[in-house]
Coordinates of C-alpha atoms in Angstrom, one line a residue:
Chain T
X1 CA -6.2 -24.5 -11.8
X2 CA -6.2 -27.5 -9.6
X3 CA -4.0 -27.6 -6.5
X4 CA -2.8 -29.6 -3.9
X5 CA -1.2 -28.8 -0.2
X6 CA 2.3 -30.1 0.2
X7 CA 4.4 -30.5 3.4
X8 CA 7.9 -29.7 4.5
X9 CA 9.5 -30.8 7.6
X10 CA 12.5 -29.4 9.3
X11 CA 14.1 -31.0 12.4
X12 CA 13.7 -27.7 14.5
X13 CA 13.1 -24.0 14.5
X14 CA 14.4 -21.8 17.3
X15 CA 11.4 -19.2 18.8
X16 CA 11.5 -15.9 20.1
X17 CA 10.6 -17.2 23.5
X18 CA 13.9 -18.9 23.8
X19 CA 12.4 -22.5 23.2
X20 CA 13.1 -24.7 20.2
X21 CA 10.2 -26.3 18.5
X22 CA 11.6 -30.0 17.1
X23 CA 10.5 -31.2 14.7
X24 CA 8.4 -28.7 12.7
X25 CA 6.3 -29.1 9.6
X26 CA 4.8 -26.5 7.2
X27 CA 1.7 -26.8 5.0
X28 CA 2.1 -24.9 1.4
X29 CA 1.0 -24.7 -2.1
X30 CA 2.5 -23.2 -5.0
X31 CA 1.3 -22.1 -8.3
X32 CA 2.9 -21.0 -11.8
X33 CA 6.4 -21.9 -12.6
X34 CA 9.8 -20.7 -10.9
X35 CA 12.0 -19.3 -13.6
X36 CA 15.6 -20.3 -14.3
X37 CA 17.0 -17.2 -12.5
X38 CA 14.7 -17.9 -9.5
X39 CA 13.6 -14.5 -9.7
X40 CA 10.0 -14.4 -10.2
X41 CA 8.8 -16.0 -6.7
X42 CA 6.1 -14.4 -4.7
X43 CA 5.1 -15.1 -1.1
X44 CA 1.5 -14.6 -0.1
X45 CA 0.9 -14.4 3.6
X46 CA -2.5 -15.4 4.9
X47 CA -4.7 -13.4 7.4
X48 CA -5.7 -14.7 10.9
X49 CA -8.0 -17.4 9.7
X50 CA -6.6 -18.1 6.3
X51 CA -4.5 -21.0 5.3
X52 CA -2.1 -22.4 2.5
X53 CA -4.8 -22.9 0.0
X54 CA -4.8 -19.4 -1.5
X55 CA -5.8 -20.2 -4.9
X56 CA -7.2 -22.6 -7.4
X57 CA -9.5 -25.6 -6.6
X58 CA -8.4 -28.1 -4.0
X59 CA -7.8 -31.7 -5.4
X60 CA -9.7 -33.3 -2.5
X61 CA -12.3 -30.8 -1.4
X62 CA -12.9 -28.9 -4.3
X63 CA -12.9 -25.6 -2.3
X64 CA -11.6 -22.2 -3.9
X65 CA -8.6 -20.7 -2.6
X66 CA -9.2 -17.8 0.1
X67 CA -7.7 -15.3 -2.4
X68 CA -8.5 -17.0 -5.9
X69 CA -9.6 -13.6 -7.1
X70 CA -6.3 -12.2 -6.9
X71 CA -3.8 -15.2 -7.6
X72 CA -4.1 -17.2 -11.0
X73 CA -3.6 -16.8 -14.7
X74 CA -3.8 -13.2 -15.7
X75 CA -4.9 -11.9 -12.4
X76 CA -3.2 -9.4 -10.0
X77 CA -0.5 -12.0 -8.8
X78 CA -0.4 -13.5 -12.4
X79 CA 0.9 -17.1 -12.2
X80 CA 1.5 -16.9 -15.9
X81 CA 4.6 -14.4 -15.0
X82 CA 5.2 -15.2 -11.3
X83 CA 5.6 -18.3 -9.1
X84 CA 3.6 -18.0 -6.1
X85 CA 4.0 -19.6 -2.7
X86 CA 1.4 -19.8 0.2
X87 CA 2.1 -21.4 3.4
X88 CA -0.2 -21.9 6.7
X89 CA 1.3 -19.9 9.7
X90 CA 3.4 -21.5 12.5
X91 CA 0.9 -22.2 15.3
X92 CA -2.1 -22.7 12.9
X93 CA -4.4 -25.8 12.4
X94 CA -4.1 -26.0 8.5
X95 CA -1.3 -28.3 8.1
X96 CA 1.5 -26.5 9.9
X97 CA 2.7 -27.4 13.3
X98 CA 0.5 -25.8 15.9
X99 CA -1.3 -26.7 19.4
X100 CA -3.4 -29.6 17.7
X101 CA -0.1 -31.3 16.4
X102 CA 1.1 -34.1 18.4
X103 CA 4.1 -33.6 20.6
X104 CA 6.5 -36.5 19.7
X105 CA 7.7 -36.5 23.4
X106 CA 4.3 -37.4 24.8
X107 CA 2.5 -38.9 21.9
X108 CA -0.5 -36.6 22.8
X109 CA -1.6 -33.1 21.2
X110 CA 0.7 -30.0 22.5
X111 CA -2.7 -28.2 23.6
X112 CA -1.4 -25.4 25.7
X113 CA 1.9 -26.8 26.0
X114 CA 2.7 -25.6 22.5
X115 CA 5.6 -22.8 22.8
X116 CA 4.4 -19.3 22.6
X117 CA 4.9 -18.1 19.0
X118 CA 5.4 -14.5 17.6
X119 CA 4.9 -13.0 14.0
X120 CA 8.6 -13.0 13.5
X121 CA 8.6 -16.8 14.2
X122 CA 5.9 -17.4 11.8
X123 CA 8.1 -15.3 9.3
X124 CA 11.3 -17.5 10.2
X125 CA 9.6 -20.6 9.3
X126 CA 8.4 -19.2 6.0
X127 CA 12.1 -18.2 5.3
X128 CA 12.9 -21.7 6.0
X129 CA 10.5 -22.9 3.4
X130 CA 11.4 -20.3 0.7
X131 CA 15.1 -21.5 1.4
X132 CA 13.9 -25.1 1.2
X133 CA 12.5 -24.2 -2.4
X134 CA 15.9 -23.0 -3.4
X135 CA 14.9 -19.3 -3.5
X136 CA 17.6 -16.7 -2.4
X137 CA 15.4 -13.7 -3.1
X138 CA 11.6 -13.2 -3.3
X139 CA 10.2 -10.8 -6.0
X140 CA 7.5 -9.8 -3.5
X141 CA 5.7 -10.7 -0.2
X142 CA 2.2 -9.7 0.4
X143 CA -0.8 -10.1 2.3
X144 CA -3.7 -8.6 3.9
X145 CA -4.2 -8.2 8.0
X146 CA -2.0 -10.3 9.8
X147 CA -0.4 -11.0 6.5
X148 CA 0.7 -7.4 6.4
X149 CA 2.4 -7.4 9.5
X150 CA 4.3 -10.7 8.2
X151 CA 5.2 -8.7 5.0
X152 CA 6.5 -5.9 6.9
X153 CA 8.4 -8.4 9.3
X154 CA 9.8 -10.0 6.2
X155 CA 11.3 -6.5 4.9
X156 CA 12.7 -5.5 8.2
X157 CA 14.0 -9.0 9.2
X158 CA 15.4 -10.1 5.7
X159 CA 16.1 -7.1 3.8
X160 CA 18.4 -8.9 1.4
X161 CA 15.6 -11.4 0.5
X162 CA 12.6 -9.3 -0.5
X163 CA 12.7 -7.0 -3.5
X164 CA 9.1 -5.8 -2.8
X165 CA 6.5 -5.8 -0.1
X166 CA 2.9 -5.2 -0.4
X167 CA 1.1 -4.9 2.9
X168 CA -2.7 -4.4 2.7
X169 CA -5.0 -3.2 5.1
X170 CA -2.5 -3.9 7.9
X171 CA -0.6 -2.2 11.0
X172 CA 2.9 -1.9 12.4
X173 CA 1.3 -2.7 16.0
X174 CA -2.2 -3.5 17.1
X175 CA -4.2 -0.8 18.7
X176 CA -6.0 -1.1 22.2
X177 CA -9.2 -1.5 20.1
X178 CA -7.7 -4.4 18.2
X179 CA -6.4 -6.0 21.0
X180 CA -9.7 -5.6 22.8
X181 CA -11.8 -7.4 20.1
X182 CA -9.1 -10.4 20.3
X183 CA -9.5 -10.4 23.9
X184 CA -13.3 -11.0 23.7
X185 CA -12.7 -13.8 21.3
X186 CA -10.3 -15.3 23.6
X187 CA -12.5 -14.9 26.6
X188 CA -15.4 -16.6 24.8
X189 CA -13.1 -19.5 24.1
X190 CA -11.7 -20.0 27.5
X191 CA -15.3 -19.4 28.9
X192 CA -16.4 -22.4 27.4
X193 CA -16.4 -25.4 29.7
X194 CA -15.4 -27.7 26.8
X195 CA -12.1 -25.7 26.3
X196 CA -10.9 -27.4 29.4
X197 CA -7.6 -25.6 29.8
X198 CA -7.0 -26.6 26.1
X199 CA -7.2 -30.3 26.8
X200 CA -10.3 -31.1 24.3
X201 CA -8.6 -33.2 21.6
X202 CA -10.3 -36.4 21.2
X203 CA -13.2 -34.9 23.2
X204 CA -15.9 -32.3 22.7
X205 CA -14.2 -29.1 21.4
X206 CA -15.3 -25.8 22.7
X207 CA -17.5 -25.2 19.7
X208 CA -19.7 -22.5 21.4
X209 CA -17.0 -20.4 22.6
X210 CA -15.1 -20.5 19.2
X211 CA -18.4 -19.7 17.5
X212 CA -19.0 -16.7 19.5
X213 CA -15.3 -15.7 19.0
X214 CA -15.9 -16.0 15.1
X215 CA -19.1 -14.0 15.5
X216 CA -17.3 -11.0 16.9
X217 CA -14.6 -11.4 14.5
X218 CA -17.1 -11.2 11.4
X219 CA -18.7 -8.0 12.8
X220 CA -15.3 -6.1 12.9
X221 CA -14.4 -7.3 9.3
X222 CA -17.7 -5.7 8.0
X223 CA -18.6 -1.9 7.9
X224 CA -22.0 -0.2 9.1
X225 CA -22.9 0.2 5.6
X226 CA -21.9 -3.2 4.3
X227 CA -24.1 -4.7 6.9
X228 CA -27.2 -2.4 6.2
X229 CA -26.8 -3.4 2.5
X230 CA -26.3 -7.2 3.2
X231 CA -29.0 -7.7 5.9
X232 CA -30.9 -4.6 6.6
X233 CA -33.3 -5.3 9.4
X234 CA -34.8 -8.3 7.4
X235 CA -36.1 -11.3 9.3
X236 CA -34.6 -14.8 8.6
X237 CA -37.6 -16.3 10.3
X238 CA -40.1 -15.2 13.3
X239 CA -37.5 -15.3 15.8
X240 CA -34.3 -13.9 14.2
X241 CA -33.0 -11.3 12.0
X242 CA -31.0 -12.1 8.8
X243 CA -27.8 -10.8 10.5
X244 CA -27.9 -13.2 13.6
X245 CA -28.7 -15.9 11.2
X246 CA -25.6 -15.3 9.1
X247 CA -23.2 -14.7 12.1
X248 CA -24.5 -18.0 13.7
X249 CA -24.0 -19.8 10.3
X250 CA -20.5 -18.2 10.1
X251 CA -19.7 -19.2 13.6
X252 CA -20.9 -22.8 13.3
X253 CA -19.0 -23.2 9.9
X254 CA -15.7 -21.9 11.4
X255 CA -15.8 -24.6 14.0
X256 CA -15.5 -27.2 11.6
X257 CA -12.2 -26.0 10.1
X258 CA -10.6 -24.1 12.8
X259 CA -8.7 -25.2 16.0
X260 CA -9.9 -23.0 19.4
X261 CA -6.1 -23.2 20.7
X262 CA -4.7 -21.8 17.4
X263 CA -7.0 -19.1 17.8
X264 CA -5.8 -18.1 21.2
X265 CA -2.1 -18.6 20.0
X266 CA -2.6 -16.7 16.6
X267 CA -4.4 -13.5 18.2
X268 CA -1.8 -13.4 21.0
X269 CA 1.1 -13.3 18.3
X270 CA -0.8 -10.5 16.5
X271 CA -1.4 -8.4 19.5
X272 CA 2.1 -8.6 20.7
X273 CA 3.7 -7.7 17.5
X274 CA 5.1 -4.2 17.7
X275 CA 7.7 -3.1 15.1
X276 CA 8.4 -0.1 17.5
X277 CA 9.3 -2.3 20.6
X278 CA 12.8 -2.0 21.8
X279 CA 13.3 0.8 19.1
X280 CA 12.8 4.5 19.4
X281 CA 10.4 4.8 16.6
X282 CA 8.8 3.0 13.5
X283 CA 11.3 4.7 11.5
X284 CA 14.4 3.1 13.2
X285 CA 12.6 -0.3 12.6
X286 CA 12.9 0.4 8.8
X287 CA 16.7 1.5 9.0
X288 CA 18.2 -1.2 7.0
X289 CA 15.1 -2.2 4.8
X290 CA 16.0 -2.4 1.0
X291 CA 12.7 -3.3 -0.5
X292 CA 10.2 -0.8 -2.3
X293 CA 6.8 -0.9 -1.1
X294 CA 3.2 -0.9 -2.1
X295 CA 0.9 -0.1 0.9
X296 CA -3.2 -0.3 0.5
X297 CA -5.7 0.7 2.9
X298 CA -9.6 1.0 2.5
X299 CA -11.7 3.9 3.3
X300 CA -14.5 1.9 5.1
X301 CA -12.0 -0.3 7.2
X302 CA -12.6 0.7 10.8
X303 CA -10.5 -2.5 12.3
X304 CA -7.3 -1.4 10.5
X305 CA -8.3 2.2 9.7
X306 CA -6.1 4.1 7.0
X307 CA -4.2 5.9 9.7
X308 CA -2.2 2.8 10.6
X309 CA -1.0 2.4 7.0
X310 CA -0.3 5.9 6.7
X311 CA 1.9 5.6 10.0
X312 CA 3.9 2.9 7.9
X313 CA 4.1 5.0 4.9
X314 CA 5.4 7.9 6.6
X315 CA 8.2 6.3 8.4
X316 CA 9.2 4.7 5.4
X317 CA 9.0 8.0 3.5
X318 CA 11.2 9.6 5.9
X319 CA 13.7 7.1 5.3
X320 CA 13.2 8.3 1.6
X321 CA 12.5 4.5 1.1
X322 CA 10.6 3.8 -2.3
X323 CA 6.8 3.6 -1.3
X324 CA 3.5 3.7 -3.2
X325 CA 0.4 4.4 -1.2
X326 CA -3.1 4.3 -1.9
X327 CA -6.5 4.5 -0.1
X328 CA -9.1 2.3 -2.3
X329 CA -12.6 3.4 -1.8
X330 CA -14.8 0.4 -0.6
X331 CA -17.8 0.1 1.6
X332 CA -16.9 -3.7 2.8
X333 CA -14.7 -2.6 5.8
X334 CA -11.9 -4.9 6.4
X335 CA -13.1 -7.6 4.3
X336 CA -12.4 -5.2 1.4
X337 CA -8.9 -6.7 0.8
X338 CA -10.8 -10.0 -0.1
X339 CA -13.6 -8.5 -2.0
X340 CA -12.5 -5.0 -3.6
X341 CA -10.0 -7.0 -5.8
X342 CA -10.4 -5.0 -9.2
X343 CA -8.8 -1.8 -8.2
X344 CA -6.5 -3.5 -5.9
X345 CA -5.3 -6.3 -8.6
X346 CA -4.6 -3.1 -10.8
X347 CA -2.3 -1.7 -8.3
X348 CA -0.6 -5.2 -7.5
X349 CA -0.2 -5.8 -11.3
X350 CA 1.5 -2.5 -12.2
X351 CA 3.8 -2.6 -9.2
X352 CA 5.0 -6.0 -9.7
X353 CA 5.7 -5.5 -13.3
X354 CA 7.9 -2.4 -12.5
X355 CA 9.5 -4.4 -9.6
X356 CA 10.3 -7.4 -11.8
X357 CA 11.6 -5.1 -14.7
X358 CA 13.7 -2.8 -12.7
X359 CA 14.9 -5.2 -9.6
X360 CA 14.5 -8.8 -10.6
Chain I
X1 CA 13.0 17.4 -30.4
X2 CA 10.8 19.3 -28.2
X3 CA 7.9 19.7 -30.6
X4 CA 8.2 16.1 -31.5
X5 CA 7.8 15.3 -28.0
X6 CA 4.8 17.5 -27.3
X7 CA 3.1 15.9 -30.2
X8 CA 3.8 12.2 -29.9
X9 CA 3.6 11.8 -26.1
X10 CA 2.0 14.0 -23.6
X11 CA 0.4 16.9 -25.2
X12 CA 2.3 19.2 -22.7
X13 CA 5.0 21.8 -23.8
X14 CA 6.2 22.3 -20.2
X15 CA 6.6 18.3 -20.0
X16 CA 9.0 18.7 -23.2
X17 CA 11.0 21.4 -21.2
X18 CA 11.1 19.6 -18.2
X19 CA 12.3 16.4 -19.7
X20 CA 15.2 18.2 -21.2
X21 CA 16.4 19.7 -18.1
X22 CA 16.3 16.7 -16.0
X23 CA 19.5 14.6 -16.1
X24 CA 19.6 11.0 -16.6
X25 CA 20.0 8.4 -13.4
X26 CA 18.8 11.1 -10.9
X27 CA 16.2 11.1 -8.2
X28 CA 12.8 12.8 -9.2
X29 CA 9.8 13.8 -6.9
X30 CA 6.7 15.1 -8.9
X31 CA 4.5 17.1 -6.9
X32 CA 0.7 16.6 -8.2
X33 CA 1.9 14.0 -10.5
X34 CA -1.6 13.2 -11.9
X35 CA -1.6 9.9 -13.6
X36 CA 2.3 9.6 -13.4
X37 CA 2.7 10.0 -17.3
X38 CA 5.7 12.2 -16.8
X39 CA 7.2 10.2 -14.2
X40 CA 6.7 7.0 -16.1
X41 CA 8.3 8.6 -19.1
X42 CA 11.5 9.8 -17.3
X43 CA 11.9 6.3 -15.8
X44 CA 11.8 4.6 -19.0
X45 CA 13.8 7.1 -21.1
X46 CA 16.2 8.7 -18.5
X47 CA 16.2 6.0 -16.0
X48 CA 15.4 8.2 -13.1
X49 CA 14.4 7.0 -9.8
X50 CA 10.7 8.5 -10.0
X51 CA 8.4 9.2 -7.2
X52 CA 5.1 11.1 -7.0
X53 CA 2.7 12.8 -5.0
X54 CA -1.0 13.0 -5.9
X55 CA -4.3 14.0 -3.9
X56 CA -7.0 12.7 -6.3
X57 CA -7.7 8.8 -5.5
X58 CA -8.4 7.4 -9.4
X59 CA -5.3 9.2 -10.6
X60 CA -3.2 7.5 -7.8
X61 CA -4.6 4.2 -8.8
X62 CA -3.8 4.9 -12.7
X63 CA -0.2 6.1 -11.5
X64 CA 0.6 3.2 -9.4
X65 CA -0.9 0.6 -12.1
X66 CA 1.5 2.4 -14.5
X67 CA 4.4 1.2 -12.1
X68 CA 5.0 4.8 -10.7
X69 CA 5.4 4.8 -6.8
X70 CA 3.0 7.5 -5.8
X71 CA 1.9 8.6 -2.4
X72 CA -1.9 9.5 -2.1
X73 CA -1.6 12.7 -0.3
X74 CA -1.9 16.5 0.0
X75 CA 1.4 18.4 -1.2
X76 CA 2.2 20.0 1.7
X77 CA 1.9 17.0 4.1
X78 CA 3.7 15.1 1.7
X79 CA 6.7 17.3 1.7
X80 CA 6.8 17.4 5.4
X81 CA 7.5 13.6 5.8
X82 CA 10.8 13.6 3.6
X83 CA 14.3 14.1 4.9
X84 CA 16.5 17.0 3.7
X85 CA 17.9 17.0 0.0
X86 CA 16.3 13.6 -0.7
X87 CA 15.8 14.2 -4.2
X88 CA 17.8 15.8 -7.2
X89 CA 14.9 17.5 -8.6
X90 CA 11.4 18.4 -7.2
X91 CA 9.1 19.0 -9.9
X92 CA 6.0 21.3 -9.6
X93 CA 4.2 21.5 -12.9
X94 CA 1.0 23.6 -13.3
X95 CA 0.3 23.2 -9.5
X96 CA 1.8 26.3 -7.9
X97 CA -1.4 28.5 -8.6
X98 CA -3.4 25.9 -7.0
X99 CA -1.3 25.7 -3.9
X100 CA -2.8 27.3 -0.6
X101 CA 0.6 28.5 0.6
X102 CA 3.0 28.7 -2.6
X103 CA 6.0 30.0 -0.6
X104 CA 5.8 27.2 2.0
X105 CA 5.6 24.6 -0.8
X106 CA 8.5 26.3 -2.8
X107 CA 10.7 26.2 0.3
X108 CA 10.0 22.9 1.1
X109 CA 11.0 21.7 -2.5
X110 CA 14.1 23.2 -2.1
X111 CA 14.7 21.6 1.3
X112 CA 13.9 18.0 0.1
X113 CA 15.5 18.6 -3.4
X114 CA 18.5 20.1 -4.8
X115 CA 16.6 21.8 -7.4
X116 CA 13.4 22.7 -8.1
X117 CA 11.6 22.8 -11.5
X118 CA 8.5 24.9 -11.4
X119 CA 6.2 25.4 -14.3
X120 CA 3.2 27.7 -14.3
X121 CA 0.7 29.5 -16.4
X122 CA 1.7 33.0 -16.9
X123 CA -1.3 35.4 -15.7
X124 CA 0.7 38.4 -17.4
X125 CA -0.1 37.1 -20.8
X126 CA -1.4 39.8 -23.3
X127 CA -4.7 37.8 -23.9
X128 CA -5.2 37.9 -20.0
X129 CA -4.7 41.6 -19.5
X130 CA -6.8 42.5 -22.7
X131 CA -9.6 40.1 -21.3
X132 CA -9.5 41.8 -18.0
X133 CA -9.7 45.3 -19.3
X134 CA -12.2 44.9 -21.8
X135 CA -14.8 42.8 -20.1
X136 CA -14.0 43.9 -16.8
X137 CA -14.5 40.5 -15.3
X138 CA -12.1 37.6 -14.3
X139 CA -10.5 36.5 -17.5
X140 CA -11.7 33.6 -19.3
X141 CA -9.0 32.8 -21.7
X142 CA -7.3 29.7 -23.4
X143 CA -4.8 29.7 -20.6
X144 CA -7.8 30.2 -18.1
X145 CA -10.7 28.6 -19.3
X146 CA -12.6 28.1 -15.9
X147 CA -15.3 30.5 -14.6
X148 CA -14.0 32.3 -11.4
X149 CA -16.3 30.0 -9.2
X150 CA -15.2 26.8 -10.5
X151 CA -11.5 27.4 -11.0
X152 CA -8.9 25.2 -9.4
X153 CA -6.4 28.3 -9.7
X154 CA -6.4 30.3 -6.3
X155 CA -3.3 32.7 -7.0
X156 CA -3.0 34.3 -10.3
X157 CA 0.8 35.1 -10.8
X158 CA 2.9 36.4 -13.4
X159 CA 6.6 35.8 -14.5
X160 CA 7.6 39.0 -12.9
X161 CA 5.8 37.9 -9.7
X162 CA 7.6 34.7 -9.7
X163 CA 11.1 36.1 -10.2
X164 CA 10.3 38.7 -7.6
X165 CA 9.6 36.2 -5.3
X166 CA 12.8 34.1 -6.0
X167 CA 14.7 37.4 -5.5
X168 CA 13.4 38.1 -2.1
X169 CA 14.2 34.6 -0.9
X170 CA 17.7 34.9 -2.1
X171 CA 17.0 31.8 -4.3
X172 CA 19.0 31.3 -7.4
X173 CA 17.2 30.8 -11.1
X174 CA 19.5 28.4 -12.9
X175 CA 17.3 28.3 -16.1
X176 CA 14.1 30.3 -17.4
X177 CA 12.2 28.8 -20.4
X178 CA 9.3 30.7 -21.5
X179 CA 6.6 29.3 -24.0
X180 CA 4.1 30.4 -26.4
X181 CA 2.3 27.1 -27.5
X182 CA 4.8 24.8 -28.0
X183 CA 7.3 27.3 -29.2
X184 CA 10.2 28.7 -27.2
X185 CA 10.2 32.5 -26.8
X186 CA 12.6 35.0 -25.1
X187 CA 11.2 38.5 -26.1
X188 CA 8.9 40.1 -23.6
X189 CA 8.2 37.0 -21.6
X190 CA 5.8 38.5 -19.1
X191 CA 3.7 39.7 -22.0
X192 CA 4.1 36.9 -24.6
X193 CA 4.7 33.8 -22.6
X194 CA 1.7 31.4 -21.9
X195 CA 3.6 29.2 -19.5
X196 CA 7.0 29.6 -17.6
X197 CA 9.3 27.2 -16.5
X198 CA 12.1 28.0 -13.9
X199 CA 14.7 25.9 -12.7
X200 CA 15.5 27.1 -9.1
X201 CA 18.1 26.4 -6.6
X202 CA 18.8 27.5 -3.1

């Protein structure tokens, strides 16, 4: 499957912070065919560092999509049956408007003058894209980690537009531990003199800070067991362990494809997201939801532990919503939703089939 | 009808009875639903809104892959989340004898559901009584094939025990069906039935 990222442009988007971003552009890819009734569309929501290239082989770079093992002909999200859409989030750096985009008013990149963005803002832009594609109601929205937050937000903000939501390895709000890890990443970036208050475009980017931030991130995505199995105490060379070499490699690789300011904006959006804010409880957040849900968590995920998924499931069950929940066994930690795909694909396949049969 | 169902579909006589009791287009919760076979059948043939609870991870995976909405949880915890009178029927099939707190489970079933369908193996069956009498050991029969130390069954109740409990709680028995193999019987059920199915209301 050869794929190509496309762009959609809109005049403006209102933001939760009260500002309006104008214009705004969103990068997206689609796979499979939209049926005549437009009832088979699925929106895939990427995690923190993902992008619109979720599946297939990119026409230009030749790179494989980040969830290629889940999306494609005969896979969990079966593109022989469904029309699958994935877009880069607002404030990202992979084609959608973000801090590295040029501000038309100044002719220079926004940097830290880019308006603050929330998870609901990201979802609002996704809704604009879905409308633009002529789709009234999505069969499903699904994503892991930050994508799970967006899936929940979709079901809450646009109850009429989502038949089913599949939040994986996610939460309705970050714990202090999750905020703490994000803050370490942000501080690493801002402590790099090259960050220069976010004004580094056209100059040397804060590569060392961003690499350290990514290294911390990678530790939280793995588990004690998966690290022991993957690296042990093996030496890479006389001076460093295998695990050190791996983290440095992943850190330096990240710098080539990710913008440090986007890192700050997106992690802040995740940290501030709280479905219970200005409501009495999580249950009241789900007062108007009409979707059915498939919630998945993983046994070894200590960054987004199962209790956070269970909190969502319990609140939904308390409202007598249609919700399936499974904690899948995996040793891969938070990365499991990208790696432990055989079982996950079976759950998704069955859930989508019955949703399509009963609700499309 | 019941016999054909038993032979061709799920190999369980109590499922046949349950499927006859359940009215179409209702809302069903199956506690200990296993791989969701009964729920999937009821969803397809009776167009019910089917939900399940199951503690075994691999079984939950099978059930969800079948398209049934199942909650991976212990039965007691799963019931506690639910609002009052959320279901038309709450089914507990061959699980009462494995529950830690049967009375609590039954009370919760009648809180979250308008009707409870309870199927359980009858420990009063004559083969169980004879085995106990003659061997002097915990019975091992067709009904209770496990050794005492690896049996999932922790309560050994009879038809009379169950009816006495229902009376003591002032609940109502709307239907009682007794099975010997795949045959329905009515004579001396506490002695002759292997499996009993009750429809109970509050």
